[in-house]
Amino acid sequence: MSGNWGYVVAAWVIVFGGLGAYSIRTIVRGRSISKQVRPEKRRWS
């Protein structure tokens, strides 16, 4: 098991890196889409 820690760390980096990239992409896309909504149709402001 001691020789496998590199793979374990790499897997965690890939998983959390992917989740972080997906989260950032979703937030950026949501902000750009929200700018296209007319002010009177915005429910969040």
Short mmCIF file of C-alpha atoms in Angstrom, two decimals:
data_model
loop_
_atom_site.label_atom_id
_atom_site.label_comp_id
_atom_site.label_asym_id
_atom_site.label_seq_id
_atom_site.Cartn_x
_atom_site.Cartn_y
_atom_site.Cartn_z
CA MET A 1 0.00 0.00 0.00
CA SER A 2 2.87 2.39 0.64
CA GLY A 3 3.77 2.52 -3.06
CA ASN A 4 0.24 3.49 -4.11
CA TRP A 5 -0.03 6.86 -2.36
CA GLY A 6 0.95 8.71 -5.51
CA TYR A 7 -2.06 7.26 -7.31
CA VAL A 8 -4.35 8.05 -4.40
CA VAL A 9 -3.21 11.67 -4.27
CA ALA A 10 -3.48 11.98 -8.06
CA ALA A 11 -7.04 10.63 -7.95
CA TRP A 12 -8.05 13.13 -5.25
CA VAL A 13 -6.47 16.00 -7.21
CA ILE A 14 -8.31 14.94 -10.36
CA VAL A 15 -11.65 14.62 -8.55
CA PHE A 16 -11.48 17.90 -6.66
CA GLY A 17 -9.90 19.72 -9.59
CA GLY A 18 -12.71 18.54 -11.84
CA LEU A 19 -15.37 19.56 -9.33
CA GLY A 20 -13.75 22.96 -8.89
CA ALA A 21 -13.52 23.53 -12.65
CA TYR A 22 -17.15 22.47 -13.12
CA SER A 23 -18.29 24.78 -10.31
CA ILE A 24 -16.41 27.76 -11.70
CA ARG A 25 -17.71 27.10 -15.22
CA THR A 26 -21.30 26.83 -13.94
CA ILE A 27 -21.06 30.09 -11.97
CA VAL A 28 -19.48 32.00 -14.87
CA ARG A 29 -22.07 30.66 -17.32
CA GLY A 30 -24.93 31.50 -14.95
CA ARG A 31 -23.70 35.06 -14.54
CA SER A 32 -23.39 35.55 -18.29
CA ILE A 33 -26.86 34.11 -18.90
CA SER A 34 -28.39 36.22 -16.13
CA LYS A 35 -27.22 39.38 -17.88
CA GLN A 36 -29.44 38.47 -20.85
CA VAL A 37 -32.63 38.47 -18.76
CA ARG A 38 -34.63 41.69 -18.83
CA PRO A 39 -34.67 43.53 -15.47
CA GLU A 40 -38.45 43.15 -15.05
CA LYS A 41 -38.17 39.37 -15.49
CA ARG A 42 -35.43 38.94 -12.87
CA ARG A 43 -36.78 37.17 -9.80
CA TRP A 44 -33.54 37.47 -7.81
CA SER A 45 -33.30 41.26 -7.66
#
